[in-house]
PDB file of C-alpha atoms in Angstrom:
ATOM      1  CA  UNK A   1      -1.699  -7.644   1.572  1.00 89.00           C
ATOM      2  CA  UNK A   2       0.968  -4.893   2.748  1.00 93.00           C
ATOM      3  CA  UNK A   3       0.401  -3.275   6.115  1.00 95.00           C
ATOM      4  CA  UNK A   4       1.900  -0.403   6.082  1.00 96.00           C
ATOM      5  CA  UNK A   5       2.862   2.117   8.910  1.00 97.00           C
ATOM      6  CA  UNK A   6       1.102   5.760   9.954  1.00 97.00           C
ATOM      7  CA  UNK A   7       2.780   8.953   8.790  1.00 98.00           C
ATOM      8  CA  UNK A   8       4.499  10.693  11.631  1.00 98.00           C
ATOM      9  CA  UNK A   9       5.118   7.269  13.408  1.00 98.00           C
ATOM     10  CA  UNK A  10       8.884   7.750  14.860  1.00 98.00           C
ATOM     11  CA  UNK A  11      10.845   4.172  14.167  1.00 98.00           C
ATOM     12  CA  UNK A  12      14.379   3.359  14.968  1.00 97.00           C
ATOM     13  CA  UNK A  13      16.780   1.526  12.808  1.00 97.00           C
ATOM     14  CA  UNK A  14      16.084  -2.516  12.206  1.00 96.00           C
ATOM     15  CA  UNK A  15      12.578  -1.674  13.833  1.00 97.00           C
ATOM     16  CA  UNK A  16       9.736  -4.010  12.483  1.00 96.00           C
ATOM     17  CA  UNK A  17       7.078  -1.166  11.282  1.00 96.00           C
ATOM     18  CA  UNK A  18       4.898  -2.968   8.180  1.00 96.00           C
ATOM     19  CA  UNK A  19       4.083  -6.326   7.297  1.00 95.00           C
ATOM     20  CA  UNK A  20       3.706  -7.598   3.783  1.00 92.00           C
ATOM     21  CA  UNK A  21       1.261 -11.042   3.604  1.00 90.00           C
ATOM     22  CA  UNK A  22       1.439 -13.728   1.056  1.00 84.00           C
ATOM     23  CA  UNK A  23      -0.908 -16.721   0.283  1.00 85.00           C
ATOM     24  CA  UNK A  24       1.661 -18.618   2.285  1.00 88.00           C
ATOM     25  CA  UNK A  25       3.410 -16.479   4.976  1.00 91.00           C
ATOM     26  CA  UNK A  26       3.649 -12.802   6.672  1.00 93.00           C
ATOM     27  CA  UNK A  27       7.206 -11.060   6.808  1.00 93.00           C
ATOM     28  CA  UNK A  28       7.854  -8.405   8.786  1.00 96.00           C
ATOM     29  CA  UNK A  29       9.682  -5.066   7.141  1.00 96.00           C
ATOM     30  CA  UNK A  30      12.225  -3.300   8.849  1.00 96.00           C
ATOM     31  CA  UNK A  31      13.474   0.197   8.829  1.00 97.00           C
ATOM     32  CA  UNK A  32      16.232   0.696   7.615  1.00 96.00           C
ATOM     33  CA  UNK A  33      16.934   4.224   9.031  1.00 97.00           C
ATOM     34  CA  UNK A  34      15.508   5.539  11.871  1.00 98.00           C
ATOM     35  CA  UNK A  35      13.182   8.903  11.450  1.00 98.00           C
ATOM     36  CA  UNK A  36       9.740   9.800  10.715  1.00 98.00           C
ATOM     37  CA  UNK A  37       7.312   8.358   8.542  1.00 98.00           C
ATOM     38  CA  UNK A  38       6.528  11.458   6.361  1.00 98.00           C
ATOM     39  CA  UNK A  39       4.712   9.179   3.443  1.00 98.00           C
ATOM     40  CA  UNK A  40       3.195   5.913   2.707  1.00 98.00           C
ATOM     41  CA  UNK A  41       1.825   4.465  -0.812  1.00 97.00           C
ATOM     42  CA  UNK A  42      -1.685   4.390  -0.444  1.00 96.00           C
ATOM     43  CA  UNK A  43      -1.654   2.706  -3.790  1.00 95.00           C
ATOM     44  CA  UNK A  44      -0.464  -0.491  -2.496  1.00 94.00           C
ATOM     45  CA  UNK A  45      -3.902  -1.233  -0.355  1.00 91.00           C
ATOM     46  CA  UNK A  46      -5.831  -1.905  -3.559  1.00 93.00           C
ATOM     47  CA  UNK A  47      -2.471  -3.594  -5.311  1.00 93.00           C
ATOM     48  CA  UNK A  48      -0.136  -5.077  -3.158  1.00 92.00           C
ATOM     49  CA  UNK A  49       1.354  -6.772  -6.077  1.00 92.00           C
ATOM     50  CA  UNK A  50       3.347  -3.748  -6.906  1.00 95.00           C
ATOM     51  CA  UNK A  51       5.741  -4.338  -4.175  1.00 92.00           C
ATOM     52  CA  UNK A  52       6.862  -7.515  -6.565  1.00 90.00           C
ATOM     53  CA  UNK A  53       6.140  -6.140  -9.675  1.00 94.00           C
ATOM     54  CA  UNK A  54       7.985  -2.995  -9.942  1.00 94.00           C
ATOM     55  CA  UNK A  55       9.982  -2.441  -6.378  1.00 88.00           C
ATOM     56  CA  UNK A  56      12.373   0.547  -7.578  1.00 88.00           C
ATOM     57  CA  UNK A  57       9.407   2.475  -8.879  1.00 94.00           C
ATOM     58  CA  UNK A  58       5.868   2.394  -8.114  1.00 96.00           C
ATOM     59  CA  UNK A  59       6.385  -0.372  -5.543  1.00 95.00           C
ATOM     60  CA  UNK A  60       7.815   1.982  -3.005  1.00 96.00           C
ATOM     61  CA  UNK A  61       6.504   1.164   0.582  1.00 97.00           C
ATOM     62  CA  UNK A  62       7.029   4.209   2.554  1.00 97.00           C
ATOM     63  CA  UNK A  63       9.302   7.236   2.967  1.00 97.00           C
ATOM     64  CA  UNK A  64      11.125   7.742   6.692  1.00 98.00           C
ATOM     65  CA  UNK A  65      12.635  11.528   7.192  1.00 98.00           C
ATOM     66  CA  UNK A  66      15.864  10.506   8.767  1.00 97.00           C
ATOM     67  CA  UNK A  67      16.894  11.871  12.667  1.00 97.00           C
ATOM     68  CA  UNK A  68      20.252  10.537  12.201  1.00 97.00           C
ATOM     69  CA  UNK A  69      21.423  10.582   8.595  1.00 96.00           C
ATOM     70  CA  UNK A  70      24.934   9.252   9.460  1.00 97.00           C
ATOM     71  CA  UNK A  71      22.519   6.067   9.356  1.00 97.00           C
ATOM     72  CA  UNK A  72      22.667   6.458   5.747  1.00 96.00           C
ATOM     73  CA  UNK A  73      26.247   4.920   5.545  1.00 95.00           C
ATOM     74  CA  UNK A  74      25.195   1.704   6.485  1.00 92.00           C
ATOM     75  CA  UNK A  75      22.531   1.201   3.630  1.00 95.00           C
ATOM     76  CA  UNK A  76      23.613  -0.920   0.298  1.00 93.00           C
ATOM     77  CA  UNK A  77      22.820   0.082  -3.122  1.00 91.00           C
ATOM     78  CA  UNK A  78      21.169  -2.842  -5.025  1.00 86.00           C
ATOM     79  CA  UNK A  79      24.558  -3.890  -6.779  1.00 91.00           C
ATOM     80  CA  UNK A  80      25.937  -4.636  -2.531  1.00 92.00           C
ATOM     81  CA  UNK A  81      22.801  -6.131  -1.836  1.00 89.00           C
ATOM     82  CA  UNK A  82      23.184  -8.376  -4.544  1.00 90.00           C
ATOM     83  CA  UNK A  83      26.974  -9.269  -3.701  1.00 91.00           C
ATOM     84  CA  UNK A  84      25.655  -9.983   0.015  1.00 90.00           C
ATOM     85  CA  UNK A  85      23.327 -12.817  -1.400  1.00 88.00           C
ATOM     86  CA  UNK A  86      25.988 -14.487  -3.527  1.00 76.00           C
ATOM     87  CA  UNK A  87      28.327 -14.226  -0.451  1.00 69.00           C
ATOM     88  CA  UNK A  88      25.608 -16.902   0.841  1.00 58.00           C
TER      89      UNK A  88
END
């Protein structure tokens, strides 16, 4: 199950704004830039699998317009995400 936010909600930066529910727990999702919500994947209600499944294509979760796109500095690609995690 994937809750996913409105387009046109306004969220901030590290804002919770979607939910994604397992058998076993609910996580909250975070923005990771502030801005608008100008699109969500519908296709996700009837398979919320896809997050897992294919996250750098069809398991998109939403798209955010940025208000501040200096924000974008701050984001990791997937190789610095995956150097954070071995850092642990």
């Amino acid at each position: 199950f994937v809750e996913l936010p409105e387009v046109g909600d306004e969220v901030d930066a590290g804002e919770d704004c979607a939910v994604a529910e397992s058998v076993k727990a609910a996580s909250d999702i975070y923005a990771p830039i502030g801005g608008e919500i100008v699109a969500i994947n519908e296709e996700l209600e009837d398979s919320p699998e896809t997050v897992n499944n294919d996250p750098y294509t069809d398991g998109w979760l939403f798209r955010i317009k940025a208000s501040d796109t200096s924000e974008l500095d701050n984001l990791l690609d997937a190789e610095g995400y995956a150097n954070t995690i071995d850092e642990d």
